[in-house]
Amino acid sequence: MLNGWLRKLQKLSTVRQILTYLDSANPTSENCRDFTNLSYPQWQHRFLIARLNLALWLAFFFFLTRTILNLIYFIQGKYSSLEEWGIARILVHFILLSCILLLRTAWGHRHLGLIFLSSSWAVTMIKQISDTITGNVNPEFFVWMLTFCTQATLIPVKWFLHLISQITILGYYFSVNQIIGFDVASFDWNFVKMCFGIFWLCLICDLSVYLYESLQKTEFNTKLQLEVAYQELHSAEAKYRSILENSVEGIFQSTPDGRYIYANPTLAKIFGYDSPEQLMAKVNDIGKQIYVNSSRREEFLDLINRDGTVLKFESQAYRADGSIVWISENARAVNDRQGNLIVYEGDIEDITERKWAEAEIKKALEIEKELNQLKSQFISMASHEFRTPLTTILASAEALEYYGHKWDEEKKRTYLHRIQATVQHMTGLVNDILVIGKTESGNLDFNPAPLDLESFCRDTIEDIRLSIDSQYSLDFVVQETKQLITKKSAQTSVLNKILQLDSNQQNHRKNDSLLVAQNQSTGQKPEVVLIDEKLLQHILHNLLWNAVKYSPQGGQIYLKLYYLNNHAIFQIQDEGIGIPATEKKYLFNSFYRAQNVANISGTGLGLTIVKNFVDLHRGQIFVESEVGVGTTFTVILPLDLSGKEGTLNT
Ligand code: ADP
C-alpha cells in the first residue's frame, strides 16, 4: 500500500521535477553524456557545481522559512522587535542568492571554492559579525553543526574547504571576539560538552569527506583501468577477428554432431556459399553434405578422437552448387576443464589447383615413362628387326661376291631374291614407322571413295592366300547380321548405338542375336559405301597377316563382313595362340608385343597403325581372345562419313 502511494506521488509533476533535479545532482552515466570519458577532477568539478547548487537552495529556503517564522512571531507579538529579522538576515539571503546566480556563470565555475566558502560564511559568520557589532556575542552551535553536517553530507569533496569553513567560524568566535574583549568561554559543563561535540563533529565530517573522496578516486581509477582494459580487449578482439575474417584459409569451429558453429568468409567461399551465416545455416551434417566420400568424416573423427589433432587431412568436398573441390584440413579437438569434448576447430585450405597440378605432373611423368619405354622398345625392336635382315643382306651379298662365280644362275637368283625380299621387309618397316609419324602429326591423306566391299575383301584374301603356305585355310564370308553375336560389353554398346536402341530396350534384351534378328531391315547392304581403299587394305592386310602369323599351320582363318545400319563390320577370326587377357588393353600402343609372342618376329607397330586408320574412319576396333583358342578382331566402320552418325565413340 505504501508503495502504491509512493508510485502515485511520483506521478505528480512537481514531485517528478524534484526527482529529476535530484537525479541531476549526481553526475552519472545516465544523466551525463560523456560520463565514461570523465577524469576524476572533471567529475569532481561537475559534482561540486551540482551539489553546491542543491546546498545553496536548501540553505536559502532554510533561512527563508526562519525569517518567515520570525515575522509570524513578531506579528503575533511574541517578539517585541524585529531584531531577529534584521539587516544581517537580508544580507544572508542576498549572498546565498548571489552565489546561486554566480554558480551559473563561467566565473563561478572557475571559483567554486570561493562560492563554497562564501555561502558557508554567509550562513555562519554574518550572524557572528552582527553579534560582535551589537555586543551580544552568542555561539550558534546548532546552526554551525547543521551547516557542517549539511556540507559533509551534500558536498563530500574537497575536505580542505570544509576544514577552512569550520576553522574560520570557530576561529572568529573564539579568537576575534576574545581579542576584542568579549567573554566567549563560560566553561560551564554544557558549554564544554558543546565545544567537545563540535570538535568531534568537525573531525568526523572532514574525515568522512576525505574518505568518501578517496573512495571515489579509487573507483574512478578502477573504472579507468577497466575502460583501458576493455578497449585493449576490444582492439585485440578486433585484431583477431580481422585476422580470422581476412585469412586466406577457411577457419571453422564444428560440433561433434557435424554442424559449423563458426566459419570465416573464406570457408564460405571455398564451399561456394554467399556468407558464413548461410554456410552455418545450411550445413547440418558435414559428413553427408560436405564430404564426397562420407566415410571421410568417420576417418576424421577417428583420427581426431585418437590423437587430438588432424593434420593435412585431404578429401574431396561438395560445394553449394554441387561441384567438387579438394580440401586439406588441420584441426584439433577442444575440451572443457573436465576433459569433455566441446568442439573441433581448425583451418581448411582449397587445394584443388595443387591436386590438378599433381595430376598433371603424374600424367606427364607417366607419358615420359611411356616415352622412355617406347624409346627402349624402339631401340630393341630396331636392333632386332634391322640387324637380322641386314645380316641376311650382308651374308647373301658376301656369298655372291666370293662364291658367285662358282654358282649356277638359279642359285645366284635365289640369293638375289633373298636380298630383295629382305630389303622390301625393311622398307615396309620404315614405312610403318613413317605412317605412325604421319598419323600422329595429322599429315596422313584420307580419301574416302566409293568401294565394292565384297570384291575388295575377296581380292585381299586372294592376295594373302597366294603369299602364304597352302597349309592355312583362309576364307571370306558375307554374314547375316543375326549371326553377329558378341559378349563384349563395350562392343555391344557400340552395336546398340548403331542400331539406335534406347537404354530401355538394351536393358530388356536377352541376347545379341535376338536383338539383331528383330532388326533384319538394318542388315541390308547400303547403297553408297565410302571408304579409303588404301587405308582399308592396310587394316585388313595387317589383321589377316597377324592371324596367319600367330596361328599354327593348318589353322582356319576367316574374314567376315556384316552390314549393320549403314556400317560395315569386319571380323578377322583365327584359331591361333590368343592374347593374354591382361595384355589386351596395351595391344594398340606402339611397339607393344604380348609376352607369348617372343619367338615370333614382329615390330608391335601393326595394330597401332590399324587403330589410327580406324580412327580416321571414325570407326572402332575391338578384340576378343582366349589364349590357345583364338582371336577375333572386330572393326566397325561407318559407311556414310558425311554426318555425325559416323562417329562411334561411346
Ligand atoms: P607385331 O605383330 O608386329 O608384333 P602388331 O602391332 O601387329 O605387331 O601386334 C601387336 C601384338 O598383338 C602382337 O605382338 C601380338 O602379341 C598381338 N597380336 C596381334 N594379333 C594377334 C593375333 N591374331 N593372335 C595373337 N596375338 C596377336
XYZ file of C-alpha atoms and ligand atoms in Angstrom:
677
model
C 0.000 0.000 0.000
C 2.865 2.312 0.916
C 4.489 1.507 -2.404
C 1.224 2.299 -4.145
C 1.135 5.719 -2.517
C 4.733 6.329 -3.409
C 4.063 5.426 -7.042
C 1.079 7.800 -7.094
C 3.237 10.539 -5.539
C 5.916 10.038 -8.149
C 3.352 10.632 -10.866
C 2.734 14.245 -9.691
C 4.580 16.605 -12.000
C 6.186 18.682 -9.194
C 7.424 15.550 -7.483
C 8.690 14.283 -10.812
C 10.541 17.564 -11.381
C 12.089 17.408 -7.912
C 13.163 13.810 -8.521
C 14.654 14.745 -11.884
C 16.504 17.625 -10.274
C 17.804 15.368 -7.535
C 18.941 12.889 -10.166
C 20.911 15.617 -11.903
C 22.710 16.360 -8.622
C 24.726 13.196 -9.274
C 26.797 13.204 -12.469
C 26.222 9.603 -13.605
C 26.297 7.679 -16.873
C 22.506 8.178 -17.143
C 22.420 11.979 -16.993
C 25.915 12.758 -18.210
C 26.565 12.048 -21.879
C 30.368 11.954 -21.719
C 30.444 10.297 -18.299
C 32.674 7.399 -19.428
C 35.307 9.848 -20.667
C 35.380 11.923 -17.448
C 38.544 12.032 -15.401
C 38.200 12.245 -11.615
C 38.931 16.054 -11.384
C 36.359 16.692 -14.133
C 33.803 14.563 -12.362
C 34.624 16.304 -9.051
C 34.114 19.709 -10.676
C 30.680 18.766 -12.025
C 29.727 17.131 -8.750
C 30.707 20.244 -6.849
C 28.582 22.503 -9.088
C 25.543 20.247 -8.815
C 25.809 19.739 -5.067
C 26.662 23.386 -4.266
C 23.574 24.383 -6.186
C 21.458 21.987 -4.115
C 23.059 23.055 -0.836
C 22.630 26.763 -1.652
C 18.930 26.340 -2.422
C 18.431 24.332 0.777
C 20.240 26.982 2.814
C 18.263 29.733 1.113
C 14.933 28.045 1.873
C 16.079 27.225 5.404
C 16.761 30.905 6.130
C 13.647 31.990 4.259
C 11.448 29.757 6.432
C 13.221 31.005 9.581
C 12.687 34.597 8.510
C 9.002 33.932 7.777
C 8.647 32.256 11.192
C 10.282 35.306 12.828
C 7.848 37.558 11.015
C 4.852 35.479 12.134
C 6.120 35.533 15.743
C 6.622 39.288 15.514
C 3.104 39.805 14.116
C 1.676 37.611 16.882
C 3.567 39.825 19.383
C 5.755 37.090 20.653
C 8.802 39.173 19.672
C 8.927 42.774 20.731
C 11.280 43.822 17.943
C 12.365 42.687 14.519
C 15.826 42.079 15.875
C 15.886 38.516 14.554
C 14.839 39.699 11.134
C 17.344 42.426 10.665
C 19.775 43.607 8.030
C 22.074 40.646 8.731
C 19.362 38.195 7.658
C 18.696 40.142 4.442
C 22.428 40.048 3.756
C 22.474 36.237 4.187
C 19.640 35.894 1.671
C 21.389 38.230 -0.684
C 24.725 36.396 -0.524
C 23.079 32.976 -0.951
C 21.111 34.198 -3.992
C 24.273 35.786 -5.427
C 26.132 32.505 -5.016
C 23.285 30.643 -6.773
C 23.474 33.084 -9.671
C 27.272 33.072 -9.790
C 27.176 29.298 -9.931
C 25.533 29.623 -13.328
C 28.384 31.710 -14.736
C 31.744 30.708 -16.186
C 33.452 32.759 -13.488
C 31.524 30.875 -10.824
C 32.573 27.555 -12.389
C 36.192 28.636 -12.141
C 35.859 29.741 -8.457
C 33.785 27.007 -6.900
C 35.923 27.019 -3.716
C 35.162 30.697 -3.178
C 31.414 30.146 -3.652
C 31.598 27.237 -1.212
C 33.329 29.378 1.451
C 31.209 32.471 0.751
C 27.981 30.579 1.252
C 29.402 28.882 4.321
C 30.498 32.213 5.816
C 27.182 33.827 4.901
C 25.365 31.186 6.911
C 27.685 31.217 9.930
C 29.764 34.403 10.023
C 27.276 37.194 9.245
C 25.287 36.479 12.411
C 28.530 36.400 14.460
C 29.833 39.643 12.982
C 26.472 41.313 13.609
C 26.592 39.967 17.224
C 30.100 41.361 17.634
C 28.901 44.725 16.337
C 25.836 44.726 18.589
C 27.959 43.469 21.518
C 25.711 40.468 22.060
C 28.209 37.638 21.456
C 26.461 34.277 21.436
C 27.668 30.985 19.873
C 25.198 29.391 17.401
C 26.285 25.797 17.947
C 23.102 24.408 16.387
C 23.462 26.384 13.133
C 27.180 25.607 12.875
C 26.679 21.895 13.399
C 23.821 21.832 10.923
C 25.977 23.687 8.399
C 28.997 21.395 8.818
C 26.835 18.261 8.645
C 24.974 19.549 5.558
C 28.249 20.382 3.840
C 29.777 16.993 4.658
C 26.757 15.007 3.508
C 25.730 17.069 0.466
C 29.172 18.147 -0.762
C 31.543 15.352 0.293
C 34.513 16.565 -1.795
C 37.454 18.900 -1.095
C 37.804 18.232 2.615
C 40.174 21.158 2.877
C 37.371 23.632 2.060
C 35.303 22.054 4.824
C 38.167 22.495 7.264
C 38.651 26.173 6.306
C 34.941 26.820 6.664
C 34.961 25.250 10.161
C 38.195 26.911 11.328
C 37.073 30.383 10.194
C 33.841 30.408 12.139
C 35.267 28.737 15.243
C 38.440 30.852 14.995
C 36.367 34.009 14.639
C 34.187 33.221 17.599
C 36.925 32.120 19.963
C 39.789 34.391 18.938
C 38.447 37.613 17.348
C 35.728 38.024 19.991
C 38.277 37.212 22.712
C 40.737 39.765 21.320
C 38.021 42.403 21.173
C 37.305 41.661 24.837
C 34.138 39.587 24.922
C 33.743 36.745 27.298
C 33.369 33.848 24.851
C 34.007 30.808 27.060
C 31.894 30.277 30.150
C 33.494 26.902 30.965
C 30.314 25.511 32.454
C 29.656 21.831 31.807
C 27.127 22.400 28.976
C 29.490 24.741 27.153
C 32.392 22.307 27.431
C 30.114 19.495 26.164
C 29.099 21.615 23.164
C 32.737 22.518 22.373
C 33.717 18.874 22.705
C 30.821 17.820 20.470
C 31.575 20.390 17.774
C 35.227 19.352 17.719
C 34.334 15.708 17.124
C 31.655 16.635 14.638
C 34.178 18.651 12.606
C 36.684 15.839 12.778
C 34.147 13.213 11.710
C 32.818 15.439 8.908
C 36.299 16.151 7.499
C 37.295 12.521 7.836
C 34.177 11.248 6.105
C 34.662 13.782 3.268
C 38.253 12.735 2.920
C 37.362 9.029 2.921
C 34.458 9.487 0.538
C 36.676 11.360 -1.849
C 39.447 8.774 -1.784
C 36.812 6.070 -2.341
C 35.551 7.992 -5.359
C 39.097 8.402 -6.662
C 39.757 4.679 -6.325
C 36.507 3.902 -8.050
C 37.378 6.257 -10.856
C 40.844 4.817 -11.256
C 39.409 1.322 -11.276
C 36.838 2.420 -13.801
C 39.573 3.964 -15.935
C 41.669 0.821 -15.739
C 38.627 -1.198 -16.646
C 37.949 1.114 -19.538
C 41.534 0.792 -20.790
C 41.408 -2.979 -20.343
C 38.087 -3.112 -22.161
C 39.451 -1.037 -25.005
C 42.546 -3.223 -25.224
C 40.311 -6.262 -25.202
C 38.134 -4.689 -27.838
C 41.065 -3.850 -30.098
C 42.616 -7.300 -29.536
C 39.271 -8.861 -30.382
C 39.000 -6.655 -33.485
C 42.559 -7.593 -34.441
C 41.935 -11.319 -34.136
C 38.568 -11.013 -35.819
C 40.191 -9.207 -38.717
C 42.878 -11.915 -38.927
C 40.174 -14.602 -38.931
C 37.953 -12.804 -41.414
C 40.746 -11.951 -43.816
C 42.636 -15.209 -43.543
C 43.366 -16.840 -46.882
C 42.451 -20.133 -45.271
C 38.992 -21.175 -44.223
C 38.673 -21.257 -40.435
C 35.983 -23.171 -38.623
C 34.595 -24.494 -35.375
C 32.363 -27.514 -35.711
C 30.365 -29.628 -33.314
C 30.915 -33.376 -32.943
C 27.452 -33.937 -34.479
C 28.549 -32.249 -37.703
C 27.474 -28.604 -37.702
C 29.573 -25.487 -38.199
C 29.241 -23.057 -35.315
C 31.849 -20.662 -36.664
C 33.061 -20.152 -40.208
C 35.012 -17.295 -41.703
C 34.183 -15.768 -45.098
C 36.991 -17.717 -46.799
C 35.491 -21.031 -45.704
C 32.095 -19.959 -47.029
C 33.790 -19.053 -50.312
C 35.620 -22.391 -50.537
C 32.314 -24.228 -50.119
C 30.511 -21.856 -52.501
C 28.163 -20.147 -50.015
C 27.376 -16.421 -50.049
C 28.252 -15.884 -46.394
C 29.429 -17.770 -43.293
C 25.889 -17.426 -41.910
C 24.444 -19.167 -44.936
C 27.010 -21.962 -44.643
C 26.268 -22.444 -40.947
C 22.518 -22.416 -41.557
C 22.525 -24.829 -44.477
C 25.119 -27.402 -43.428
C 23.877 -29.540 -40.572
C 25.561 -32.828 -41.483
C 29.151 -32.268 -42.536
C 29.659 -35.971 -43.256
C 26.886 -36.093 -45.860
C 26.774 -32.528 -47.144
C 30.462 -31.716 -47.359
C 32.492 -34.886 -47.901
C 32.079 -36.539 -51.298
C 33.073 -39.779 -49.648
C 31.023 -39.639 -46.437
C 33.274 -42.201 -44.735
C 35.926 -39.455 -44.632
C 34.012 -37.867 -41.742
C 34.283 -41.119 -39.781
C 38.028 -41.251 -40.520
C 38.368 -37.607 -39.455
C 36.542 -38.311 -36.181
C 38.544 -41.481 -35.511
C 41.838 -39.635 -36.010
C 40.957 -36.546 -34.004
C 39.441 -38.537 -31.141
C 42.500 -40.759 -31.037
C 45.303 -38.165 -31.460
C 43.563 -34.915 -30.519
C 44.680 -33.400 -33.843
C 44.374 -33.996 -37.555
C 46.967 -32.674 -39.970
C 46.781 -32.287 -43.737
C 43.626 -34.369 -43.973
C 42.874 -34.282 -47.689
C 39.422 -35.038 -49.091
C 37.077 -34.121 -51.881
C 34.237 -31.849 -50.810
C 30.957 -30.706 -52.325
C 30.362 -27.002 -52.910
C 26.900 -25.454 -52.606
C 26.320 -25.804 -56.366
C 27.273 -29.499 -56.330
C 30.711 -29.009 -57.884
C 33.653 -30.661 -56.182
C 36.788 -29.183 -54.600
C 39.806 -30.746 -52.970
C 40.392 -29.599 -49.385
C 43.142 -30.092 -46.838
C 42.178 -29.828 -43.146
C 44.166 -29.192 -39.998
C 42.063 -29.488 -36.864
C 42.170 -30.113 -33.131
C 39.692 -31.187 -30.521
C 38.780 -28.570 -27.888
C 37.862 -29.940 -24.457
C 36.489 -28.271 -21.316
C 38.271 -28.375 -17.923
C 36.768 -31.765 -17.182
C 38.133 -33.128 -20.451
C 34.761 -33.322 -22.197
C 34.852 -32.609 -25.917
C 33.222 -29.289 -26.816
C 34.135 -28.524 -30.424
C 36.608 -29.183 -33.210
C 38.410 -26.188 -34.619
C 40.897 -25.710 -37.380
C 41.570 -24.489 -40.879
C 40.675 -25.677 -44.348
C 42.679 -24.979 -47.471
C 41.409 -25.272 -51.028
C 43.992 -27.497 -52.727
C 42.088 -28.149 -55.944
C 44.686 -26.392 -58.072
C 47.510 -28.261 -56.366
C 45.701 -31.547 -56.946
C 45.216 -30.680 -60.601
C 48.874 -29.778 -60.870
C 49.818 -33.053 -59.165
C 47.597 -34.995 -61.568
C 49.129 -33.140 -64.496
C 52.623 -33.867 -63.227
C 51.687 -37.523 -62.702
C 50.278 -37.676 -66.197
C 53.373 -36.000 -67.620
C 55.579 -38.437 -65.709
C 53.549 -41.355 -66.978
C 53.832 -40.041 -70.524
C 57.559 -39.580 -70.036
C 57.813 -43.089 -68.629
C 55.830 -44.389 -71.559
C 58.046 -42.465 -73.975
C 61.154 -43.874 -72.347
C 59.636 -47.324 -72.560
C 58.784 -46.712 -76.190
C 62.288 -45.478 -76.823
C 63.832 -48.592 -75.359
C 61.255 -50.768 -77.105
C 62.050 -48.990 -80.341
C 65.772 -49.460 -79.841
C 65.378 -53.151 -79.057
C 62.935 -53.575 -81.960
C 65.177 -51.677 -84.352
C 68.285 -53.528 -83.238
C 66.497 -56.816 -83.773
C 64.335 -56.035 -86.783
C 67.092 -54.208 -88.676
C 70.113 -56.218 -87.622
C 68.669 -59.595 -88.641
C 67.744 -58.551 -92.205
C 70.945 -56.536 -92.543
C 72.914 -59.626 -91.541
C 70.947 -61.604 -94.115
C 71.671 -58.988 -96.792
C 75.361 -58.830 -95.875
C 75.759 -62.600 -95.738
C 73.945 -63.052 -99.078
C 75.993 -60.291 -100.735
C 79.288 -61.754 -99.403
C 78.301 -65.253 -100.545
C 77.531 -63.846 -104.024
C 80.864 -61.993 -104.043
C 83.023 -64.940 -103.022
C 81.183 -67.918 -104.463
C 79.057 -66.330 -107.167
C 81.443 -67.319 -109.945
C 81.118 -70.975 -108.895
C 77.266 -70.965 -108.654
C 74.791 -71.553 -111.425
C 72.307 -68.836 -112.417
C 69.446 -70.358 -110.404
C 71.335 -70.240 -107.115
C 72.555 -66.726 -107.740
C 68.914 -65.625 -108.370
C 67.811 -67.240 -105.123
C 70.358 -65.179 -103.201
C 69.450 -62.002 -105.065
C 65.720 -62.597 -104.326
C 66.547 -63.098 -100.666
C 68.325 -59.725 -100.646
C 65.377 -58.077 -102.432
C 62.812 -59.619 -100.097
C 64.788 -58.543 -97.029
C 65.148 -55.004 -98.354
C 61.409 -54.981 -99.060
C 60.716 -56.112 -95.492
C 62.938 -53.342 -94.134
C 61.289 -50.788 -96.398
C 57.919 -51.933 -95.063
C 59.188 -51.473 -91.526
C 60.453 -47.978 -92.221
C 57.165 -47.200 -93.962
C 55.262 -48.341 -90.872
C 57.293 -46.001 -88.682
C 56.714 -43.166 -91.165
C 52.976 -43.867 -91.279
C 52.765 -43.687 -87.500
C 54.693 -40.424 -87.531
C 52.380 -39.036 -90.207
C 49.148 -40.050 -88.454
C 50.366 -38.643 -85.181
C 51.259 -35.331 -86.812
C 47.931 -35.368 -88.728
C 49.626 -35.404 -92.137
C 48.190 -38.642 -93.435
C 45.977 -38.423 -96.510
C 42.449 -39.699 -96.013
C 40.408 -40.090 -99.195
C 37.143 -41.973 -98.779
C 35.701 -43.061 -102.110
C 33.007 -45.480 -103.327
C 34.157 -49.054 -102.965
C 32.710 -52.509 -103.615
C 33.492 -54.003 -100.245
C 32.739 -57.630 -101.042
C 35.018 -57.885 -104.083
C 37.653 -55.835 -102.244
C 37.639 -58.351 -99.391
C 37.755 -61.273 -101.797
C 40.818 -59.763 -103.591
C 42.551 -59.151 -100.292
C 42.049 -62.746 -99.215
C 43.291 -63.946 -102.583
C 46.450 -61.761 -102.306
C 47.313 -63.222 -98.952
C 46.425 -66.741 -99.905
C 48.914 -66.531 -102.773
C 51.712 -65.398 -100.456
C 51.238 -67.995 -97.716
C 51.582 -71.680 -97.262
C 48.690 -73.715 -98.571
C 48.543 -75.278 -95.117
C 46.473 -72.310 -93.864
C 42.812 -72.194 -94.685
C 41.721 -68.627 -95.440
C 38.061 -67.829 -96.167
C 35.900 -64.816 -96.758
C 32.178 -64.787 -95.912
C 29.498 -62.143 -96.031
C 27.453 -62.891 -92.924
C 23.905 -62.086 -91.969
C 23.703 -59.663 -89.104
C 21.788 -62.049 -86.850
C 24.969 -64.086 -86.595
C 26.768 -61.150 -85.108
C 26.839 -62.445 -81.560
C 29.169 -60.842 -79.153
C 29.634 -60.882 -75.431
C 31.905 -57.931 -75.180
C 30.068 -55.167 -73.388
C 31.903 -52.235 -74.984
C 31.337 -53.765 -78.375
C 27.644 -54.451 -77.806
C 27.100 -50.905 -76.615
C 28.580 -49.647 -79.895
C 26.394 -52.059 -81.815
C 23.369 -50.891 -79.881
C 24.298 -47.351 -80.709
C 24.434 -48.246 -84.366
C 21.023 -49.876 -84.051
C 19.839 -46.728 -82.262
C 18.305 -48.675 -79.430
C 17.221 -46.823 -76.371
C 18.503 -47.850 -72.975
C 15.176 -49.441 -72.103
C 15.417 -51.874 -74.967
C 19.014 -52.571 -74.056
C 18.067 -53.482 -70.539
C 15.387 -55.902 -71.613
C 17.231 -57.757 -74.360
C 18.151 -61.340 -73.716
C 20.957 -61.831 -76.189
C 22.519 -60.028 -79.070
C 21.478 -62.426 -81.835
C 17.858 -61.918 -80.894
C 18.385 -58.228 -80.877
C 19.841 -58.193 -84.374
C 17.275 -60.691 -85.696
C 14.478 -58.343 -84.640
C 16.099 -55.679 -86.787
C 16.570 -57.514 -90.083
C 15.984 -54.355 -92.083
C 19.090 -52.878 -90.522
C 21.308 -55.611 -92.002
C 20.885 -54.533 -95.650
C 23.880 -53.675 -97.806
C 23.943 -49.872 -98.093
C 23.715 -48.191 -101.473
C 26.718 -45.945 -101.037
C 29.914 -47.156 -99.446
C 32.567 -44.525 -98.867
C 35.880 -45.849 -97.585
C 39.557 -45.044 -98.113
C 40.703 -48.093 -100.069
C 44.401 -47.785 -99.231
C 43.766 -47.485 -95.531
C 41.247 -50.336 -95.503
C 43.716 -52.500 -97.360
C 46.309 -51.736 -94.717
C 43.845 -52.553 -91.930
C 42.741 -55.904 -93.376
C 46.237 -56.893 -94.504
C 47.670 -56.227 -91.087
C 44.967 -58.107 -89.211
C 44.960 -61.045 -91.626
C 48.756 -61.308 -91.621
C 48.717 -61.287 -87.813
C 46.071 -64.028 -87.862
C 48.360 -66.074 -90.082
C 51.497 -65.230 -88.119
C 50.005 -66.133 -84.733
C 48.207 -69.316 -85.888
C 49.713 -72.765 -86.124
C 49.984 -74.281 -89.591
C 46.653 -75.689 -90.755
C 44.716 -73.086 -88.766
C 41.394 -71.799 -90.067
C 41.179 -68.044 -90.643
C 38.031 -66.152 -91.517
C 37.365 -62.680 -92.800
C 33.684 -61.988 -92.176
C 31.753 -58.972 -93.406
C 28.449 -57.719 -91.917
C 26.309 -54.731 -92.746
C 24.501 -53.022 -89.941
C 22.610 -49.764 -90.249
C 24.963 -48.103 -92.708
C 28.047 -49.566 -91.076
C 30.456 -52.240 -92.251
C 31.638 -54.705 -89.650
C 34.755 -56.749 -90.409
C 35.673 -59.706 -88.243
C 39.086 -61.346 -88.585
C 38.926 -64.619 -86.731
C 41.696 -67.154 -86.130
C 42.378 -70.246 -84.052
C 45.835 -69.144 -83.046
C 47.813 -68.682 -79.848
C 45.494 -65.989 -78.475
C 46.336 -62.952 -76.366
C 46.698 -62.995 -72.544
C 43.683 -61.174 -71.042
C 45.810 -58.747 -69.029
C 47.657 -57.544 -72.116
C 44.734 -56.817 -74.426
C 44.464 -53.198 -73.357
C 48.060 -52.446 -74.397
C 47.897 -54.014 -77.872
C 47.266 -50.751 -79.701
C 50.255 -48.993 -78.102
C 53.251 -48.576 -80.393
C 55.864 -51.317 -80.079
C 53.760 -53.323 -77.657
C 54.000 -57.057 -78.100
C 52.374 -59.672 -75.881
C 54.525 -61.936 -73.721
C 53.535 -65.079 -75.620
C 54.942 -63.942 -78.994
C 58.592 -63.600 -78.025
C 59.626 -66.262 -80.541
C 57.694 -64.785 -83.438
C 59.243 -61.768 -85.113
C 57.301 -58.526 -85.216
C 57.546 -54.806 -84.523
C 54.495 -54.052 -82.424
C 53.540 -51.300 -84.890
C 50.884 -53.016 -86.999
C 47.950 -52.635 -84.597
C 48.919 -49.046 -83.771
C 48.619 -48.200 -87.461
C 45.375 -50.176 -87.765
C 43.902 -48.284 -84.815
C 44.962 -44.939 -86.304
C 43.362 -45.799 -89.647
C 40.156 -46.986 -87.982
C 40.071 -43.716 -86.035
C 40.464 -41.790 -89.286
C 37.291 -43.519 -90.480
C 35.676 -42.588 -87.165
C 35.254 -46.280 -86.503
C 36.052 -48.614 -83.645
C 38.131 -51.738 -83.180
C 37.649 -54.486 -80.583
C 39.493 -57.638 -79.765
C 38.187 -60.862 -78.218
C 40.730 -63.518 -77.486
C 41.461 -66.568 -75.417
C 44.939 -67.990 -75.049
C 45.219 -71.267 -77.001
C 41.734 -70.902 -78.515
C 41.975 -67.993 -80.907
C 41.459 -64.313 -81.531
C 38.779 -62.228 -83.204
C 39.357 -58.612 -84.176
C 36.160 -56.655 -84.962
C 36.431 -53.434 -86.937
C 33.315 -51.291 -87.235
C 33.430 -48.564 -89.863
C 30.656 -46.077 -90.632
C 29.981 -46.010 -94.348
C 28.456 -42.579 -94.554
C 31.150 -40.258 -93.308
C 29.248 -37.115 -94.152
C 27.281 -36.713 -90.920
C 27.584 -37.143 -87.189
C 26.136 -40.663 -87.350
C 29.520 -41.804 -88.494
C 31.082 -41.200 -85.111
C 31.108 -44.302 -82.989
C 32.874 -43.085 -79.922
C 30.986 -44.260 -76.895
P 53.535 -57.448 -84.427
O 52.592 -58.434 -84.899
O 54.487 -56.967 -85.444
O 54.195 -57.817 -83.170
P 51.178 -55.831 -84.092
O 51.018 -54.418 -83.703
O 50.578 -56.227 -85.362
O 52.733 -56.135 -84.020
O 50.550 -56.696 -82.950
C 50.839 -56.360 -81.631
C 50.753 -57.611 -80.770
O 49.421 -58.069 -80.714
C 51.473 -58.787 -81.306
O 52.847 -58.730 -80.965
C 50.776 -59.931 -80.641
O 51.279 -60.119 -79.338
C 49.369 -59.465 -80.575
N 48.548 -59.975 -81.665
C 48.092 -59.287 -82.733
N 47.306 -60.056 -83.494
C 47.252 -61.274 -82.904
C 46.612 -62.496 -83.209
N 45.854 -62.653 -84.291
N 46.797 -63.536 -82.373
C 47.558 -63.407 -81.263
N 48.192 -62.272 -80.916
C 48.049 -61.211 -81.736
